[in-house]
PDB file of C-alpha atoms and ligand atoms in Angstrom:
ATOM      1  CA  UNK A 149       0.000   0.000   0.000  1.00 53.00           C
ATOM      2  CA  UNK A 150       2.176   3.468  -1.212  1.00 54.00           C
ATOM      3  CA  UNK A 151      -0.471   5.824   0.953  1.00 68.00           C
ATOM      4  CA  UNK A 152      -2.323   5.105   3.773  1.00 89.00           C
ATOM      5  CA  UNK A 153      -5.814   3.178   3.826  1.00 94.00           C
ATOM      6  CA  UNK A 154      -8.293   4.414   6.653  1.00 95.00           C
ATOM      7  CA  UNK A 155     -10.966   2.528   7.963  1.00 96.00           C
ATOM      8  CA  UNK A 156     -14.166   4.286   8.804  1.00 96.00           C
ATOM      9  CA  UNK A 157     -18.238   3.872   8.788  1.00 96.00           C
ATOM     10  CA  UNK A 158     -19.841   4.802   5.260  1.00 96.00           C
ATOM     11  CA  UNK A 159     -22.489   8.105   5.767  1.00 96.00           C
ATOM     12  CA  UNK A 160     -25.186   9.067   3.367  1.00 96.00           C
ATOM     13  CA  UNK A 161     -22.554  11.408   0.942  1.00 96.00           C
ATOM     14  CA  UNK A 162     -20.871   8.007   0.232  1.00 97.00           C
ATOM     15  CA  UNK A 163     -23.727   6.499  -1.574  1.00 97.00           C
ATOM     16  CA  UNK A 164     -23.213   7.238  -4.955  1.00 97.00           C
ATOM     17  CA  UNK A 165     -19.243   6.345  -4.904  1.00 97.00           C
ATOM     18  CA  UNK A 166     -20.300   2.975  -3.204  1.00 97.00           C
ATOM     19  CA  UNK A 167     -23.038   2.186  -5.788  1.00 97.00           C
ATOM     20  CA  UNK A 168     -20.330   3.034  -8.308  1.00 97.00           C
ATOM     21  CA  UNK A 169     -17.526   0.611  -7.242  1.00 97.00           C
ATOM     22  CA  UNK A 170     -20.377  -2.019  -6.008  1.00 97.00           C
ATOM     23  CA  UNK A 171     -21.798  -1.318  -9.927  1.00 96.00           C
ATOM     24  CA  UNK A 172     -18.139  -1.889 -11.747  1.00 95.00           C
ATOM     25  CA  UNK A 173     -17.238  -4.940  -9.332  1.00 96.00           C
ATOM     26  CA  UNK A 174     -19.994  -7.551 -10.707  1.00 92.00           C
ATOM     27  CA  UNK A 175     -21.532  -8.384 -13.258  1.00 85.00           C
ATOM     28  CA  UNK A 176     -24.462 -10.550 -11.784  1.00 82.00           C
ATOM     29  CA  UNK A 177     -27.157  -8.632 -11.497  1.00 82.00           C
ATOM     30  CA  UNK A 178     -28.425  -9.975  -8.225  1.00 85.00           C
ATOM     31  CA  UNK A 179     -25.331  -8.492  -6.783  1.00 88.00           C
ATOM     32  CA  UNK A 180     -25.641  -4.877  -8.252  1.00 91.00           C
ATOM     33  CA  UNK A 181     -26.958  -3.233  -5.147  1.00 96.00           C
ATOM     34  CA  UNK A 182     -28.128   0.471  -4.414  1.00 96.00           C
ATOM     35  CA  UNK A 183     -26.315   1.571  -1.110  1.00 97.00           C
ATOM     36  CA  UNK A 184     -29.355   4.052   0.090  1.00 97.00           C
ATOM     37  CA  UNK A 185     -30.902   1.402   1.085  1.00 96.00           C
ATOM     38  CA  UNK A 186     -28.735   0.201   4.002  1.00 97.00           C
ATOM     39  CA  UNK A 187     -26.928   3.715   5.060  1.00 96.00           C
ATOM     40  CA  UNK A 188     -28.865   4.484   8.216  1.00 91.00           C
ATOM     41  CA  UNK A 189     -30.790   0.861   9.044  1.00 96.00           C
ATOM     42  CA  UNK A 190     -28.978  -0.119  11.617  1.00 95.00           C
ATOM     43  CA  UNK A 191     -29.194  -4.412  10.565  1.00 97.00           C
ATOM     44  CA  UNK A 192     -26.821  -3.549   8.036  1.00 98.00           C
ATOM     45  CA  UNK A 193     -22.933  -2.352   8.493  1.00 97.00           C
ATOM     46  CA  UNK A 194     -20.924  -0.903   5.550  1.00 98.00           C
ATOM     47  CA  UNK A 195     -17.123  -0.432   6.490  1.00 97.00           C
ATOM     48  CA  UNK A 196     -14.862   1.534   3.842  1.00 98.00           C
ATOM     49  CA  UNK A 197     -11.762   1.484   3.277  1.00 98.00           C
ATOM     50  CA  UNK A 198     -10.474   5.095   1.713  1.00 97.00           C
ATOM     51  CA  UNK A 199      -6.962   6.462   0.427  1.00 94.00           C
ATOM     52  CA  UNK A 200      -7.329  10.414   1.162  1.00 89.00           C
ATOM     53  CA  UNK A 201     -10.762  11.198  -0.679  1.00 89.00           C
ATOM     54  CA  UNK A 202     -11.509   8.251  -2.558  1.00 94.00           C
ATOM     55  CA  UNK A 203     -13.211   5.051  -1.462  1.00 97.00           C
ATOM     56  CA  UNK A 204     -10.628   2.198  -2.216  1.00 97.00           C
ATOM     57  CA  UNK A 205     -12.979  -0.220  -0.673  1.00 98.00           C
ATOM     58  CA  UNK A 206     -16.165  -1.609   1.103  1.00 98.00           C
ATOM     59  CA  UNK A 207     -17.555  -4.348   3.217  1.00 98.00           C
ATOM     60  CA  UNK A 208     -21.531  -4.344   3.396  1.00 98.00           C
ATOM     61  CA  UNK A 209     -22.425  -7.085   5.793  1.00 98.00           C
ATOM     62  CA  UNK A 210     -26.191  -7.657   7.900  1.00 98.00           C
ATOM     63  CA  UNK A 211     -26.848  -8.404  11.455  1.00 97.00           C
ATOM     64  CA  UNK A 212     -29.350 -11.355  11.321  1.00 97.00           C
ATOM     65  CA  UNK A 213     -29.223 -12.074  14.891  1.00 96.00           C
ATOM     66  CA  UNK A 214     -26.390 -11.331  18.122  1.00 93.00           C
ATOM     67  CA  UNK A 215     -24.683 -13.989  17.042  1.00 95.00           C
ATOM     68  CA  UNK A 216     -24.622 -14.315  13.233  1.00 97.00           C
ATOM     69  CA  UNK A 217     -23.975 -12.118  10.295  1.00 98.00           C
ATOM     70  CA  UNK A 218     -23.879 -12.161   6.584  1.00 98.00           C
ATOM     71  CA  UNK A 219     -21.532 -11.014   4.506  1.00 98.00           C
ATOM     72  CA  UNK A 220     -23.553  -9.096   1.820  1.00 97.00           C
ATOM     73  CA  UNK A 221     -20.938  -7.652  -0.388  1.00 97.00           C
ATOM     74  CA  UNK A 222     -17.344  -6.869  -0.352  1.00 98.00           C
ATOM     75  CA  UNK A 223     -15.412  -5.037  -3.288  1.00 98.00           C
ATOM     76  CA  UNK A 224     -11.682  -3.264  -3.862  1.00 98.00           C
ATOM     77  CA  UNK A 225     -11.284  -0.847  -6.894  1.00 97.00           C
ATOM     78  CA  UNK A 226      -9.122  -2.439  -9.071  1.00 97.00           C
ATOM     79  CA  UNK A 227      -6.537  -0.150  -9.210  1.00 95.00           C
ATOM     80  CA  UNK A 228      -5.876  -1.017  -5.201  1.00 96.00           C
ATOM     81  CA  UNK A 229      -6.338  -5.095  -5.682  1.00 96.00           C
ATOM     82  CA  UNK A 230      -3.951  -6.971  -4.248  1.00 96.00           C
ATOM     83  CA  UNK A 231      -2.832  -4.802  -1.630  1.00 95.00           C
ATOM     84  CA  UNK A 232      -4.714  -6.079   1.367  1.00 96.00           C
ATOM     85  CA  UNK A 233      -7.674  -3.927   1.513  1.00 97.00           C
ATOM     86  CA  UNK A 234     -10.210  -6.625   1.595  1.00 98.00           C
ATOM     87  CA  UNK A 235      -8.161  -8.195   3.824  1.00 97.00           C
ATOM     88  CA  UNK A 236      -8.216  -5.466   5.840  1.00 97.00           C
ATOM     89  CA  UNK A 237     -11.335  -4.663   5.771  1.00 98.00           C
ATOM     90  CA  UNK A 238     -12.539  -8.229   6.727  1.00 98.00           C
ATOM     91  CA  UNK A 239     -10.157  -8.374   9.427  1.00 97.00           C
ATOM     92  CA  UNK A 240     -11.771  -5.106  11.123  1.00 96.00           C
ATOM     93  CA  UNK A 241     -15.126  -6.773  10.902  1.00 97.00           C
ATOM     94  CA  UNK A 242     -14.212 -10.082  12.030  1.00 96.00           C
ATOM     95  CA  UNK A 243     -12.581  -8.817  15.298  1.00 95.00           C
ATOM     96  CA  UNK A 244     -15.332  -6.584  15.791  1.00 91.00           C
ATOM     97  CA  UNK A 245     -17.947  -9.602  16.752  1.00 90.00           C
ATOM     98  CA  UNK A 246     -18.140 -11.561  19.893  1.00 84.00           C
ATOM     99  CA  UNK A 247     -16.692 -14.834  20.458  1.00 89.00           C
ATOM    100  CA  UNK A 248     -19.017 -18.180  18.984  1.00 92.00           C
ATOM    101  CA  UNK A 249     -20.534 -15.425  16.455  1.00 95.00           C
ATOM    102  CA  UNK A 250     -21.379 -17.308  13.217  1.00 97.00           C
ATOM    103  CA  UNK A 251     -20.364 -15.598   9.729  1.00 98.00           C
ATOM    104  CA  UNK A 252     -22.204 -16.727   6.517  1.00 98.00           C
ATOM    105  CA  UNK A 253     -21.828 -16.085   2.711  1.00 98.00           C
ATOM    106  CA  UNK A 254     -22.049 -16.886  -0.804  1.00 96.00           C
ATOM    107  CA  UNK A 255     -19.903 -16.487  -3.365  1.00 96.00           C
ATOM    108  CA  UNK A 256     -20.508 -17.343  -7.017  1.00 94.00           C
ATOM    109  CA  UNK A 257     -18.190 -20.549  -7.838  1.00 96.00           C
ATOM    110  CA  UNK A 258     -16.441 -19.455 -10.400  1.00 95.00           C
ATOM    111  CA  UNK A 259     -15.239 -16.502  -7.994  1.00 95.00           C
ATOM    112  CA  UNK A 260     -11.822 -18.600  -7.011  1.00 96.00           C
ATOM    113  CA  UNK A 261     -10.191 -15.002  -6.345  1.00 97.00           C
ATOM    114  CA  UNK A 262     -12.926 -14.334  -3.491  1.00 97.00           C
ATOM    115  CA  UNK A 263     -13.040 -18.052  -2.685  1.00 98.00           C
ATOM    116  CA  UNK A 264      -9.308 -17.671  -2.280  1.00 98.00           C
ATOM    117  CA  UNK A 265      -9.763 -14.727   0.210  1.00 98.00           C
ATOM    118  CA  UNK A 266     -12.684 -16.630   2.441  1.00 98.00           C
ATOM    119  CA  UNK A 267     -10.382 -19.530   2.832  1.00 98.00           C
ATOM    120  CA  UNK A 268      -8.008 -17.557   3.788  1.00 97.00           C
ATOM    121  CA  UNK A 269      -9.341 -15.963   6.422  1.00 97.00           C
ATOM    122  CA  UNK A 270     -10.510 -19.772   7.236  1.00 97.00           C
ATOM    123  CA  UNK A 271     -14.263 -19.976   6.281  1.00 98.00           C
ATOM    124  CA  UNK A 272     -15.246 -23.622   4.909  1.00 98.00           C
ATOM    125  CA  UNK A 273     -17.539 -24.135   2.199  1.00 97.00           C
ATOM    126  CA  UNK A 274     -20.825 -25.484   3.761  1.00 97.00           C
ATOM    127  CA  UNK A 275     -22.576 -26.837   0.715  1.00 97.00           C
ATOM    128  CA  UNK A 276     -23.674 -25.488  -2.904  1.00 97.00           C
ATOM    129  CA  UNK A 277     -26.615 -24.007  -4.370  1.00 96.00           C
ATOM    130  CA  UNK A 278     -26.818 -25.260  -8.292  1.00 96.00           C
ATOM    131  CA  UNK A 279     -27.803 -22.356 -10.636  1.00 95.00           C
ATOM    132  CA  UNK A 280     -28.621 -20.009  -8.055  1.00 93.00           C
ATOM    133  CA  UNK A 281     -26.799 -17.417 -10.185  1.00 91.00           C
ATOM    134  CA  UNK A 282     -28.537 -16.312 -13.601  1.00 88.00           C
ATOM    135  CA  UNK A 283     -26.639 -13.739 -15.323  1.00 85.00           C
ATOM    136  CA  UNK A 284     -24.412 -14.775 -16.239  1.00 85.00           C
ATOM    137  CA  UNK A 285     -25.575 -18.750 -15.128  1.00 91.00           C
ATOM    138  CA  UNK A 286     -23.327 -20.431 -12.143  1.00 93.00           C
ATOM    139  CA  UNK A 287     -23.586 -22.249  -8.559  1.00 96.00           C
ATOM    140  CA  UNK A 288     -23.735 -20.162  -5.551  1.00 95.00           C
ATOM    141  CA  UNK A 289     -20.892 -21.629  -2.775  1.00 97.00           C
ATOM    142  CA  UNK A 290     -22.644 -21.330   0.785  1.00 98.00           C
ATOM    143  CA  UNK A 291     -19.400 -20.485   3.242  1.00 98.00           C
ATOM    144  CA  UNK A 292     -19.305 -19.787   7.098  1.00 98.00           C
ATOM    145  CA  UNK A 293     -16.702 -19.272   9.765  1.00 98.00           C
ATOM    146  CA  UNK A 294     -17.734 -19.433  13.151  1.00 97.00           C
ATOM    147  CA  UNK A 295     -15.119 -16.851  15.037  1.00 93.00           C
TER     148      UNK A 295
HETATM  149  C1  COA B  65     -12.255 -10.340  -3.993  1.00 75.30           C
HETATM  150  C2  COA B  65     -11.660  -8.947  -3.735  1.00 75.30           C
HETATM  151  C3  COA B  65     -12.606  -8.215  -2.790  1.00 75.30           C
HETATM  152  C4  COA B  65     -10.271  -9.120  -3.086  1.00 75.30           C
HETATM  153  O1  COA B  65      -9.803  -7.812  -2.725  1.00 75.30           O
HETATM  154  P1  COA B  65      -8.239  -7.494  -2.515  1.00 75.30           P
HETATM  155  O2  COA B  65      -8.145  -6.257  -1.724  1.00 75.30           O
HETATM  156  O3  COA B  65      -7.571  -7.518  -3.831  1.00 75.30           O
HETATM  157  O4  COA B  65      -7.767  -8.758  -1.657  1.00 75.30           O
HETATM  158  P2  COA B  65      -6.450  -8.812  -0.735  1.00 75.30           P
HETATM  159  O5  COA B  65      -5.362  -8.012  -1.363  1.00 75.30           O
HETATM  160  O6  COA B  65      -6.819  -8.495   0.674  1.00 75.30           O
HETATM  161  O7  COA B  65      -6.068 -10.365  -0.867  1.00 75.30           O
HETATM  162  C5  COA B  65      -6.250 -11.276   0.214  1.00 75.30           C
HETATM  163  C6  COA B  65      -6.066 -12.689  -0.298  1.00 75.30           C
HETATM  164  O8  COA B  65      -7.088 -13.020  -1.243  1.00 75.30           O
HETATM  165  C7  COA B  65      -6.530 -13.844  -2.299  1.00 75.30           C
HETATM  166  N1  COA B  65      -6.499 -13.066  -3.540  1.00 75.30           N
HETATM  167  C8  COA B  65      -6.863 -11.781  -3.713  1.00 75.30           C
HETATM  168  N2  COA B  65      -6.721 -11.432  -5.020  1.00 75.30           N
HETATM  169  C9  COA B  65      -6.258 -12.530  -5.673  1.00 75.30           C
HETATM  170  C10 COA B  65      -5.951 -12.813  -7.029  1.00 75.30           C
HETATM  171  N3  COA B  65      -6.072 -11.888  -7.997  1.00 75.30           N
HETATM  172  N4  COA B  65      -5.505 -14.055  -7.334  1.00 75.30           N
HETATM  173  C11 COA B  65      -5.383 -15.007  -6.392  1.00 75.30           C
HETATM  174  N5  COA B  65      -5.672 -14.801  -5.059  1.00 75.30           N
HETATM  175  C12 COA B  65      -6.117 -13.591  -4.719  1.00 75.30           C
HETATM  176  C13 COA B  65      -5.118 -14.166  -1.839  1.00 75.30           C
HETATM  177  O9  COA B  65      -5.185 -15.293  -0.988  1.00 75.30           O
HETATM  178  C14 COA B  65      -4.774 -12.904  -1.052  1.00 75.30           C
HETATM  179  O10 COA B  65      -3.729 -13.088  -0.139  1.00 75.30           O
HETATM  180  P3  COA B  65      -2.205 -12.861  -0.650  1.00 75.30           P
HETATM  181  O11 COA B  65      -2.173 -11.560  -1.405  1.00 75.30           O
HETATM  182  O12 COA B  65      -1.443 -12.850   0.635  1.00 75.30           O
HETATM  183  O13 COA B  65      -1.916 -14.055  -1.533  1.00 75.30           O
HETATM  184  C15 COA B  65     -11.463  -8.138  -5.043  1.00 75.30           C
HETATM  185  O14 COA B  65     -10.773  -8.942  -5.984  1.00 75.30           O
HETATM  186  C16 COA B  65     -12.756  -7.672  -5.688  1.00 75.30           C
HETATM  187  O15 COA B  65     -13.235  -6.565  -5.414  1.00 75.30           O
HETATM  188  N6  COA B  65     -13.345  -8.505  -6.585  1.00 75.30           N
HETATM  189  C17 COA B  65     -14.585  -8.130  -7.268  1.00 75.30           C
HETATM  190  C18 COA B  65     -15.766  -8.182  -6.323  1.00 75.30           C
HETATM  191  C19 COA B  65     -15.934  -9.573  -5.726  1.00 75.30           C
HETATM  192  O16 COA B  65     -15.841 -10.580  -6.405  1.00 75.30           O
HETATM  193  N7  COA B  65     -16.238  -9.630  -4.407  1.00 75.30           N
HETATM  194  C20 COA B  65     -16.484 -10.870  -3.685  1.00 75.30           C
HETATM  195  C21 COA B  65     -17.914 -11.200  -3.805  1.00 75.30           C
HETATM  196  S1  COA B  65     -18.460 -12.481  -2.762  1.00 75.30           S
END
């Protein structure tokens, strides 16, 4: 990382820059999400990662219950990949929850960078959905960690 990343909560002026980086980072539809909707509703969390103005980075994730969350969506602008952020940013959520909390996920299976990333922060794959994903068509991975 050649300038510092910063961590902070995502506000209402951040919407349109996270619907922007959410918008560029998929291509599934399903996944395209519009941010107003969970700035200010308190289930939801949205972590950002930023490099002096610009968001490099977010983490959307819901509060189902006390003791287990979903991650909704996590995305890195590609000119900061590789350079921890998501990494980063996951780490800052994970040690944020309380010991026997339960993390879930899914990831679309031909996703192996993202796979790569949940394994390596140790979440095991806890089954498959066939052709949960339809455009463009593939298997949804179902992955949890329990912290
Ligand atoms: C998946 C994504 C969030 C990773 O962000 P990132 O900031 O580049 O990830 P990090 O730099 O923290 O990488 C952490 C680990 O993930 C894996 N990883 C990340 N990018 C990788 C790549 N291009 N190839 C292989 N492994 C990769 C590696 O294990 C890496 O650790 P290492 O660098 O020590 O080998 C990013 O590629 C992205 O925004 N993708 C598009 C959106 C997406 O698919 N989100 C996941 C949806 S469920």
């Amino acid at each position: 990382m050649k300038n510092k990343i910063k961590i902070r909560k995502a506000n209402e002026y951040d919407i349109s820059e996270l619907n922007n980086l959410n918008s560029k980072s998929f291509e599934e539809l399903t996944k395209k999400l519009n941010f107003s909707k969970f700035v200010g509703n308190s289930n939801y969390r949205i972590i950002i990662a930023s490099q002096k103005k610009d968001i490099v980075g977010y983490l959307l994730t819901l509060k189902i219950a006390s003791n287990l969350h979903e991650i909704i969506s996590i995305a890195v602008d590609s000119s900061h990949k590789r350079e921890g952020v998501a990494s980063l940013l996951l780490s800052e959520f994970l040690v944020s929850k309380k010991v026997n909390s339960k993390i879930i996920l899914e990831v679309a299976n031909k996703n192996r960078v993202a796979i790569k990333l949940y394994k390596a922060f140790l979440f095991d794959i806890d089954g498959i959905r066939k052709d949960y994903y339809k455009n463009p068509p593939d298997d949804a991975l179902l992955m949890s960690k329990i912290i």
